[in-house]
Coordinates of C-alpha atoms in Angstrom, one line a residue:
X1 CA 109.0 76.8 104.3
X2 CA 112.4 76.0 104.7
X3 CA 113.1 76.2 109.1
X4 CA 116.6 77.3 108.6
X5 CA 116.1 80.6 107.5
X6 CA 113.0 81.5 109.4
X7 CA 114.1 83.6 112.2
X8 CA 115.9 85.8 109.2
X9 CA 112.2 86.1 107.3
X10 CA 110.5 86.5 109.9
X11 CA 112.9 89.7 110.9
X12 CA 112.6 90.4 107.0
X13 CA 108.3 90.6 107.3
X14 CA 108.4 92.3 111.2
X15 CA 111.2 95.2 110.1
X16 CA 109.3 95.7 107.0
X17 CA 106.0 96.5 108.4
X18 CA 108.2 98.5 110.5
X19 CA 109.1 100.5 108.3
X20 CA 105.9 100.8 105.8
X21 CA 103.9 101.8 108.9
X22 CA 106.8 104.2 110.2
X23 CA 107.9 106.2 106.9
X24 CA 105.9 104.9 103.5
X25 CA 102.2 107.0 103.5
X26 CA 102.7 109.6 106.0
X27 CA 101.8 112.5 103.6
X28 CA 98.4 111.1 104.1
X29 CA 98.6 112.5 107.5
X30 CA 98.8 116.1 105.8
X31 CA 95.8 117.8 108.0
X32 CA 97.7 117.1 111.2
X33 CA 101.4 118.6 109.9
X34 CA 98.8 121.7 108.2
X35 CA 97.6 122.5 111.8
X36 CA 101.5 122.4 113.0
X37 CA 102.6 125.0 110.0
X38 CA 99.4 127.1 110.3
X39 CA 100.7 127.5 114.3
X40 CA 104.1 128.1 112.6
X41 CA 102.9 131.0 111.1
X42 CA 104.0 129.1 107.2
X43 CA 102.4 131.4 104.4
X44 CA 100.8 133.8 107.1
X45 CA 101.8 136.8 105.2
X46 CA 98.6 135.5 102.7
X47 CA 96.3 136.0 105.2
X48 CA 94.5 139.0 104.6
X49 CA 91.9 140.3 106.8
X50 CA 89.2 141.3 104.6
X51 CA 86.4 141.1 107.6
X52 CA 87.0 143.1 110.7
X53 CA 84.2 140.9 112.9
X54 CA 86.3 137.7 113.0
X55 CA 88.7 138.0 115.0
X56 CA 90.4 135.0 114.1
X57 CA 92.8 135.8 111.3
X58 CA 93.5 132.2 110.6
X59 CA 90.3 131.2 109.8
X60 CA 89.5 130.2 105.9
X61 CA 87.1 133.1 105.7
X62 CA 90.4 135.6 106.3
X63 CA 93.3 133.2 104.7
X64 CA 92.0 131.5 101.8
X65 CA 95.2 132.2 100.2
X66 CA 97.1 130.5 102.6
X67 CA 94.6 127.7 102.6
X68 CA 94.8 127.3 98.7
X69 CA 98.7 127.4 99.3
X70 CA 98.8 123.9 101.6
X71 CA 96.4 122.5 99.6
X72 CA 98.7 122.8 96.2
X73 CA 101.6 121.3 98.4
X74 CA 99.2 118.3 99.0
X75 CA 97.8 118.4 95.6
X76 CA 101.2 118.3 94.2
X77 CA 102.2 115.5 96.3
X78 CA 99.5 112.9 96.3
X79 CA 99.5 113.3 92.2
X80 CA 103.2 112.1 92.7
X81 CA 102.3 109.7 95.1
X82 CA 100.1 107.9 92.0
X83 CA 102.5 109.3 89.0
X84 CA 105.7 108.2 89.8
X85 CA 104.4 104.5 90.7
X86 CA 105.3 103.9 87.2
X87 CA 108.6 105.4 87.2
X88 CA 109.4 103.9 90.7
X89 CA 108.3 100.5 89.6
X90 CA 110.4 100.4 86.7
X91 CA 113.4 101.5 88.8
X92 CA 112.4 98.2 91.1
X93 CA 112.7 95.7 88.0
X94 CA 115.3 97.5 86.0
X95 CA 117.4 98.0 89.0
X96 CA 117.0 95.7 91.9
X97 CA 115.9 96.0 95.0
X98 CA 119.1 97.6 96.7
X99 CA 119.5 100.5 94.2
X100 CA 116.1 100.9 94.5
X101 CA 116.4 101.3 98.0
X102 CA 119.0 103.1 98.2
X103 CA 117.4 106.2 96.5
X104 CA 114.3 105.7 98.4
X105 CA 116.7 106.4 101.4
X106 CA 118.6 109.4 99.4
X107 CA 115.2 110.9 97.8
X108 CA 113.3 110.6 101.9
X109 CA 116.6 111.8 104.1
X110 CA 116.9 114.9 101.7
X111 CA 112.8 115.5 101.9
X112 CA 112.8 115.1 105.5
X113 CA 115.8 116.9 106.4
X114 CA 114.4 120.0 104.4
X115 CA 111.4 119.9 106.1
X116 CA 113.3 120.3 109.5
X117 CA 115.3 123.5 108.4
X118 CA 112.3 125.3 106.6
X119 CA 111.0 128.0 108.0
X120 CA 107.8 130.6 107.6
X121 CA 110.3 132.2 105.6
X122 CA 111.3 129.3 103.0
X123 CA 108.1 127.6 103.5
X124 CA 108.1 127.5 99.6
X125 CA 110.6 124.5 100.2
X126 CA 107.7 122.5 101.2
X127 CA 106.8 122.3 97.5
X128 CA 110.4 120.6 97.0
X129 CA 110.2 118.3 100.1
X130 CA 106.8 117.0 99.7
X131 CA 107.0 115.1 96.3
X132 CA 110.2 114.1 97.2
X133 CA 109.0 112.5 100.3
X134 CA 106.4 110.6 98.4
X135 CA 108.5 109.1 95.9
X136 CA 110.9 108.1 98.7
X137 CA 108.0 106.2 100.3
X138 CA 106.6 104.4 97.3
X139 CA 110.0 103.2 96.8
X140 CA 110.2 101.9 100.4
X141 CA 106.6 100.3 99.7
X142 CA 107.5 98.5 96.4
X143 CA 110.3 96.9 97.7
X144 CA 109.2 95.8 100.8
X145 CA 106.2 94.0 98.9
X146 CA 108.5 91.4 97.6
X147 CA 108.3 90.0 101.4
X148 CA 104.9 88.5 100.6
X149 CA 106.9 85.8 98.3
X150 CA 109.3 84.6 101.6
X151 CA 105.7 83.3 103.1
X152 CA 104.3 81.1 100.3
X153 CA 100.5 80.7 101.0
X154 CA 100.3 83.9 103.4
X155 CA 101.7 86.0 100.4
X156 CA 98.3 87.6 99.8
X157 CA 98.1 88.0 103.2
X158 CA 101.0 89.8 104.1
X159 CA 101.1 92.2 101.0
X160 CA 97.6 93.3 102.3
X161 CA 98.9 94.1 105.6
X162 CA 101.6 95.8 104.2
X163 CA 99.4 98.5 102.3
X164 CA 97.2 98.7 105.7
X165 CA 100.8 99.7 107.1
X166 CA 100.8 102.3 104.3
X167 CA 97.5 104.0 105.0
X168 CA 98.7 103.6 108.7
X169 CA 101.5 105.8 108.3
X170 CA 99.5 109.0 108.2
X171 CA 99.5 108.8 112.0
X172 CA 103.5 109.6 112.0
X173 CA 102.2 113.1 111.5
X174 CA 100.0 112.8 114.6
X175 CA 102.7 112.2 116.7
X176 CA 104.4 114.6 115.5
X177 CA 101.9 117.1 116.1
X178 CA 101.6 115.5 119.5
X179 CA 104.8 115.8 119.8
X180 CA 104.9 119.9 119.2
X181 CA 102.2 120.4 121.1
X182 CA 104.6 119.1 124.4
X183 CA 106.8 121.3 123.9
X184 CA 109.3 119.0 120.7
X185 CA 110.3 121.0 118.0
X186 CA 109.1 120.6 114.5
X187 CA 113.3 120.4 113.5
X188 CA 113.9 117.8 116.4
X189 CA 111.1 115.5 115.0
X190 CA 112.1 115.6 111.3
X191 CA 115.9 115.7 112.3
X192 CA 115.2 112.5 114.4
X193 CA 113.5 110.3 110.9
X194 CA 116.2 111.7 109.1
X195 CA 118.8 109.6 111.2
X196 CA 116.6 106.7 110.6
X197 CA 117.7 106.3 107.6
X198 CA 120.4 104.7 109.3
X199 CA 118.0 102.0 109.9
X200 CA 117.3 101.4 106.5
X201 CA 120.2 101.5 105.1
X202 CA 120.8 98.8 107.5
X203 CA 118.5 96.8 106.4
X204 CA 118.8 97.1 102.8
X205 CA 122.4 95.5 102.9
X206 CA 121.6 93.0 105.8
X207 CA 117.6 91.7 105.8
X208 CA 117.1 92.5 101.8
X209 CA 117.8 90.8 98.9
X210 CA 120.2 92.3 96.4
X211 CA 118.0 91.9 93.1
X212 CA 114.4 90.4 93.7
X213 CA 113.0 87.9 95.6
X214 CA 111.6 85.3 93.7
X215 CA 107.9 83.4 93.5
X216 CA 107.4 80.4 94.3
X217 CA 110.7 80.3 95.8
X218 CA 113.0 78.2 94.9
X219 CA 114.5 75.3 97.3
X220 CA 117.4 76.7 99.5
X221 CA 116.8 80.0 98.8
X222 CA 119.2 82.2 100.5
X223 CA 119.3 86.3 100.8
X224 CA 120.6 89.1 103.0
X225 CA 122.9 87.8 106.0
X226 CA 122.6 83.9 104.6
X227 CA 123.5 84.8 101.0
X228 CA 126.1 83.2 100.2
X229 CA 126.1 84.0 96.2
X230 CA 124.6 85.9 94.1
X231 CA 120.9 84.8 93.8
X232 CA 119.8 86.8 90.6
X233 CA 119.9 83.6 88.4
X234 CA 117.6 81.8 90.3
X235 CA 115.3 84.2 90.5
X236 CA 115.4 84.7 86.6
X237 CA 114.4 81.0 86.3
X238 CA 112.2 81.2 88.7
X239 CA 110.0 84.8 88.2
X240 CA 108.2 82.9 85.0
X241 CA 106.6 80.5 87.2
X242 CA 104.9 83.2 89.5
X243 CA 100.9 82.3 90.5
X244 CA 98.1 84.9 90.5
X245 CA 97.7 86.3 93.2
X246 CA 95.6 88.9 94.8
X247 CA 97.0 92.7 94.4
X248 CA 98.0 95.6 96.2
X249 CA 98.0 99.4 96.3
X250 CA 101.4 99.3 94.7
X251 CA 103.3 97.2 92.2
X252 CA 104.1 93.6 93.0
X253 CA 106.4 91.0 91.8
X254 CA 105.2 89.8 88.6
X255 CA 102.2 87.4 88.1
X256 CA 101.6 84.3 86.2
X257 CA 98.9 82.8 85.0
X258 CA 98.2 79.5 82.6
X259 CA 95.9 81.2 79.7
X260 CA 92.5 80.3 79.1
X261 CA 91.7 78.8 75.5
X262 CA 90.7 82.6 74.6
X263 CA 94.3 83.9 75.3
X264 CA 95.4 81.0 73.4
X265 CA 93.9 81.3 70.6
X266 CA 94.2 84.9 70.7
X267 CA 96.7 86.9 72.1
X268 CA 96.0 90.4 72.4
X269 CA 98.2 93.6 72.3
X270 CA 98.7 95.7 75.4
X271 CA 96.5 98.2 73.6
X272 CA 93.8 96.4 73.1
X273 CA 93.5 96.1 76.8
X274 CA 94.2 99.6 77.6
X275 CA 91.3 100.7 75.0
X276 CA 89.3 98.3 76.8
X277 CA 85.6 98.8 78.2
X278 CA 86.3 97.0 81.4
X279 CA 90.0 99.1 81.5
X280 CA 88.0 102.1 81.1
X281 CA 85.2 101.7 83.9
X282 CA 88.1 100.8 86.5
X283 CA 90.0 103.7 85.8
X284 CA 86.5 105.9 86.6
X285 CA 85.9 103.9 89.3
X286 CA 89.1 104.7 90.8
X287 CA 90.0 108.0 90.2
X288 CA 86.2 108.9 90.9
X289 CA 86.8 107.3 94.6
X290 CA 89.9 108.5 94.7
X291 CA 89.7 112.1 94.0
X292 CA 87.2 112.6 97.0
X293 CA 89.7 110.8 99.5
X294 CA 92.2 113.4 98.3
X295 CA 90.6 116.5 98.2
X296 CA 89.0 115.6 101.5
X297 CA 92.5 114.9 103.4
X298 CA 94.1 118.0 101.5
X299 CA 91.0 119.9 102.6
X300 CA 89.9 118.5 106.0
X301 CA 92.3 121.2 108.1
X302 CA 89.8 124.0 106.3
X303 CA 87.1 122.0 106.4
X304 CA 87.4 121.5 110.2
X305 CA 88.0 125.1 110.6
X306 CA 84.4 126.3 109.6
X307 CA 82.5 123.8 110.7
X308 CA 84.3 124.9 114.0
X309 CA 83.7 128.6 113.8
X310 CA 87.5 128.8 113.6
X311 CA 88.1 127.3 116.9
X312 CA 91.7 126.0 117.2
X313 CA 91.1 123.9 119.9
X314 CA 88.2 121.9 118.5
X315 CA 89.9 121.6 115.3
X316 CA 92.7 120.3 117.1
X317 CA 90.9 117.3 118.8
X318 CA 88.9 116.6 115.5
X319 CA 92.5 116.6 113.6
X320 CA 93.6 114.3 116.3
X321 CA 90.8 111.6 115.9
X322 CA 91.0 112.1 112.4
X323 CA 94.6 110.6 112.1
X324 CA 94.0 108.0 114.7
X325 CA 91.2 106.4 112.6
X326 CA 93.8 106.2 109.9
X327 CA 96.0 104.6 112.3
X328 CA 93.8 101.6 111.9
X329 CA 94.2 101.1 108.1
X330 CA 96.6 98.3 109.0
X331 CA 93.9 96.6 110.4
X332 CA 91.0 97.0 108.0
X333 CA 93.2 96.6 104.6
X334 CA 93.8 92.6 105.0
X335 CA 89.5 92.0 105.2
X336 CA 89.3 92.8 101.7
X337 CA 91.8 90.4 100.4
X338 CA 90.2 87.9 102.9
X339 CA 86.7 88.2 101.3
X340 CA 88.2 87.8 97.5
X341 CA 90.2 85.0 98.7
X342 CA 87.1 83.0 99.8
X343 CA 84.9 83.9 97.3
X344 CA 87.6 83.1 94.8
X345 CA 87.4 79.3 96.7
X346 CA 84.0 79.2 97.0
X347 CA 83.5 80.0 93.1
X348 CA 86.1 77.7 92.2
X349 CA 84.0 74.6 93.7
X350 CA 81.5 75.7 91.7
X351 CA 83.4 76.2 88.7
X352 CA 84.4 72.3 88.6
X353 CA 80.3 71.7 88.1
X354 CA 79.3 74.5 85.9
X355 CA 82.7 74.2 83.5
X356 CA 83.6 78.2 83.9
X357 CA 86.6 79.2 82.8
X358 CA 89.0 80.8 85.5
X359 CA 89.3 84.2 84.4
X360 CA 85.5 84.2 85.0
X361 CA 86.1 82.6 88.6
X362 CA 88.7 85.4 89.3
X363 CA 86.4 88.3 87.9
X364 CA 83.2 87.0 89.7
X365 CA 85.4 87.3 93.4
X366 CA 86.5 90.5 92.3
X367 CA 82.6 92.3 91.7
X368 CA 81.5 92.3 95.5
X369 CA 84.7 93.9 96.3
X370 CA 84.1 96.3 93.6
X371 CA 81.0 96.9 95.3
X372 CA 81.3 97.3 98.5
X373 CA 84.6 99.9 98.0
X374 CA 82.3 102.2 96.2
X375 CA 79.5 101.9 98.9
X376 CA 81.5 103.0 101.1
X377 CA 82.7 105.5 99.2
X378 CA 79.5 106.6 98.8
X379 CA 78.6 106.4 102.5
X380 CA 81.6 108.7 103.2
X381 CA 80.6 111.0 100.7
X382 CA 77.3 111.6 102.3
X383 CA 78.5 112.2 105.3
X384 CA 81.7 114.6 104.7
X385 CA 78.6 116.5 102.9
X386 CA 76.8 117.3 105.6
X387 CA 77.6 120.7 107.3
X388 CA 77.8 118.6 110.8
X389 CA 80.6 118.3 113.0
X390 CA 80.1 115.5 115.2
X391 CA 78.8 113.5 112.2
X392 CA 83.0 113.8 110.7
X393 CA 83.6 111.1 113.4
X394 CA 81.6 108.9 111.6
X395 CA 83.3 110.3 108.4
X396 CA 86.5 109.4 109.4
X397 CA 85.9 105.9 110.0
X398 CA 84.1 105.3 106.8
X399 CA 87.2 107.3 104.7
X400 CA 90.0 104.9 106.5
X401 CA 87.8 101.7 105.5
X402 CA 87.3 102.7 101.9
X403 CA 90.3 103.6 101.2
X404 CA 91.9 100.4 102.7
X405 CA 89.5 98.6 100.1
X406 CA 90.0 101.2 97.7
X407 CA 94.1 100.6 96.7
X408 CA 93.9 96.6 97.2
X409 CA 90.8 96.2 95.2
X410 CA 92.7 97.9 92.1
X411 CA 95.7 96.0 91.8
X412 CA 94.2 93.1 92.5
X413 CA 91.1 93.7 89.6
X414 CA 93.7 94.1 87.5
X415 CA 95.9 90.9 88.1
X416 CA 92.5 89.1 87.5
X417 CA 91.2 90.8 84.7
X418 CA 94.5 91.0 82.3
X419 CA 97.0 89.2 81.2
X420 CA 100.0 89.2 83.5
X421 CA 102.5 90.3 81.2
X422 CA 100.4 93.4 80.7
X423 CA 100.2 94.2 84.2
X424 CA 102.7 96.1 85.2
X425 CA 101.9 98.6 82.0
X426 CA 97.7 98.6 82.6
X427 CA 99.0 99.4 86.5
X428 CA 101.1 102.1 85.6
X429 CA 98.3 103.2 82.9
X430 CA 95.7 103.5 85.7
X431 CA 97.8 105.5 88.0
X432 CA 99.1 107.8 85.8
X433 CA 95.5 108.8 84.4
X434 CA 94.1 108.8 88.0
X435 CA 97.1 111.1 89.1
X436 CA 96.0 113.6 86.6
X437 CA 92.4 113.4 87.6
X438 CA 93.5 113.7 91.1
X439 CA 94.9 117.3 90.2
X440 CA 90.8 118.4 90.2
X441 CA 91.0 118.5 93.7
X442 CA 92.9 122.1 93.7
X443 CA 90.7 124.1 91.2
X444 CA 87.7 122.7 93.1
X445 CA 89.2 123.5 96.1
X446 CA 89.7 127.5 94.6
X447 CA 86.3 127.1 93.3
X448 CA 84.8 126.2 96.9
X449 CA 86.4 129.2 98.6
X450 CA 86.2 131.8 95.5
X451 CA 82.8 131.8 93.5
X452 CA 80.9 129.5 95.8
X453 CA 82.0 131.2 99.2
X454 CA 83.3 129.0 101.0
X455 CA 79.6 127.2 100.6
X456 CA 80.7 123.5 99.1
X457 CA 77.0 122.3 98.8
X458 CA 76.6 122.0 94.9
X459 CA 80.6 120.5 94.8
X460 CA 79.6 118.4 97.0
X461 CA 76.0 117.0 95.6
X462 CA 77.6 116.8 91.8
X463 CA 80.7 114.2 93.6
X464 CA 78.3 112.6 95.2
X465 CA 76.2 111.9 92.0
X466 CA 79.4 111.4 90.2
X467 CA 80.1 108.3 93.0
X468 CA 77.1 106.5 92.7
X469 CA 78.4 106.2 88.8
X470 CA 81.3 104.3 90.4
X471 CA 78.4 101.1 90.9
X472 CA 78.3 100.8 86.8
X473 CA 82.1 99.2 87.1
X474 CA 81.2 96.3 89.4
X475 CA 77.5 95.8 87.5
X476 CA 79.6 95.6 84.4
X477 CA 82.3 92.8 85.4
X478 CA 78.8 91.2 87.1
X479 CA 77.3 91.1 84.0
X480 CA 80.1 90.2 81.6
X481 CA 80.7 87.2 84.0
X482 CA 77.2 86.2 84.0
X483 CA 76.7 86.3 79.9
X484 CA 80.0 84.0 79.9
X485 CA 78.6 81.3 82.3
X486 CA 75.1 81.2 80.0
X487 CA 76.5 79.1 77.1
X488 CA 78.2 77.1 79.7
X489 CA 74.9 76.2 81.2
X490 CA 73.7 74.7 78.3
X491 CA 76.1 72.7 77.3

């Protein structure tokens, strides 16, 4: 790495973590904004108090309504969050980086800036704000991933950290519920990351590049405040040459990879891979994993409620530890492309004896990871099942570690299971589809507190049965990688 521009990437990578742990995620934070709006009194007029013994009116028993009412807003905006990847990575590539950026800043300044002037009365605005919010994130995310290619060898590295930052961004909520709770307004918090976008816009036209920045990078590479000329050429000439690399939660810079003698002699439609067995088993494995991280944050604020008896202080302190586990997502996120990393080295040495090909290499790094996402999955499951509130502690930890694995894991399975020039369709593909899966989480949700009231036990047994079916994807890449390696052994 060139020394000259140093100081300029490494303000590039620090503002950029900045900014995906200040503003990306931080509708994953919902349970802590819900316990705000509930004290708000948002969608109060729902409440109906059917049973004269509780006394307190906001508890799910007496305000399922408003209950099912936050948990459509959250519904509705974490199926954006995965829908409109596709979309917003198209915008990226079509686009550039600083139109792209530019609407992120137009799309989050408008969400945020409703938020602050909504009211209990226009608390239907919240159905507006929320998606928009989302989008306006993932856009800051995709662009800021690009960073990863300044760094060379630390690329994998850094994009890792960067969707930790992501997952860490729930916690923005938290302070903002802090925040209320000492006395700041909800509009004074929301007005104050709406100025912000100041700051971006700040550093879209002085620390970003103006189309994409390219990998490997080409000598003398110059962006931002040391561009001297337009750099889109280069990185033209240059995007072609791009490695693989491990994934991330969102959609990176295009990948390279030199062909095995099977895609030589071969090539395959995009199709072909999308109708795929091993395309198919990812897509259950994550939107299986997925859709109990989603209807567990969209549901955690009710959740906490019962298992409290309805007491608003003790959900209050659970809330509060639940969003300073997610905190540390941008610690836990970078292990899992630490382990494929190695085991991708390690298998490598070994491939230079036993003559395996290197899509085989990258798939056999790829199954422990696989693995070890759905057992904790799995381990999470068990415990948000049981009807115990001091277990949820142990809960939280478990649902911050999985789903730092969980989002990683996927883009980077599929950078080393398909071709690259498929990628950024078969990532799109898989989001999309889990998206729509993720919109179970609000009938359930209705089912929990209508038929089964309020009683989640047999919703709750039939996900977890439905997670241990998660293990068939990584047994499956296991065993395709091991029926490959048998002819080789004899040769």
């Amino acid at each position: 790495m060139p020394g000259q521009g140093l100081p300029l990437r490494v303000a590039t990578l620090l503002t950029g973590l900045l900014e995906c742990l200040g503003f990306s995620g931080i509708l994953f934070g919902w349970a802590s904004l819900v316990f705000v709006f509930k004290t708000e009194h948002y969608f109060e007029e729902l409440c109906k108090p059917e049973a004269p013994l509780m006394g307190n009116v906001t508890g799910p028993a007496d305000c399922k309504a408003q209950d099912e009412r936050f948990s459509l807003i959250f519904t509705l905006g974490s199926f954006m969050n995965n829908f409109m990847t596709f979309p917003a990575g198209f915008i990226f590539d079509r686009f550039k980086t600083t139109v792209a950026r530019l609407l992120a800043i137009f799309l989050y300044t408008t969400a945020t800036l409703t938020i602050a002037f909504t009211s209990a009365d226009s608390a239907l605005l919240l159905f507006l704000a929320m998606p928009m919010l989302t989008v306006g994130g993932i856009l800051f995310l995709i662009t800021n991933l690009q960073v990863g290619n300044l760094f060379g060898k630390h690329r994998s590295t850094i994009i890792t950290l960067y969707n930790g930052a992501f997952d860490s961004s729930s916690a923005v909520f938290l302070v903002i519920k802090l925040l209320y709770e000492q006395g700041v307004s909800l509009r004074a918090s929301f007005i104050f990351i709406s100025v912000c976008s100041a700051w971006h816009v700040g550093r879209t036209f002085l620390l970003m590049p103006r189309g994409h920045i390219p990998y490997p990078l080409p000598p003398n590479y110059s962006y931002g405040l040391c561009s001297g000329k337009d750099t889109t050429a280069r990185e033209n000439s240059t995007a072609e040459s791009e490695k693989l690399e491990m994934g991330s939660k969102e959609v990176p810079p295009a990948k390279e990879e030199t062909p095995g003698p099977e895609q030589q002699q071969e090539p395959r439609s995009f199709w072909s891979y999308a109708l795929s067995q091993r395309f198919a088993w990812h897509l259950v494995w994550l939107s299986l994993i997925q859709l109990w991280h989603y209807l567990f944050i969209g549901t955690l604020n009710s959740l906490l409620t019962n298992l409290a008896g309805g007491d608003r202080a003790l959900v209050s302190t659970y809330t509060n530890a639940f969003a300073i586990t997610q905190f540390f997502g941008v610690l836990c996120a970078p292990w899992n492309g630490l382990l494929m990393d190695r085991l991708k080295q390690k298998y490598q040495k070994e491939a230079k004896s036993t003559g395996s090909s290197a899509m085989t290499v990258a798939l056999r790094s790829a199954v422990p990871s696989l693995a070890l996402t759905s057992l904790l999955c799995l381990g999470f499951a068990l415990c948000a099942s049981v009807p115990v509130l001091p277990l949820q502690y142990v809960t939280f930890i478990l649902q911050v570690i999985s789903r730092s694995f969980l989002y990683g894991g996927n883009a980077a399975f599929l950078t080393l299971a398909f071709p690259s020039e498929h990628f950024g369709k078969l990532f799109g593909l898989v989001m999309a589809l889990s998206a729509i899966v993720s919109l179970l989480q609000f009938p359930i949700f209705t089912f929990i507190k209508g038929p089964l009231q309020n009683d989640p036990l047999y919703v709750n047994v039939t996900l977890v049965l439905a997670t241990v079916l998660t293990f068939v994807h990584p047994f499956m890449v296991y065993w395709e990688c091991r029926r490959e390696r048998r002819p080789l052994a004899y040769k």
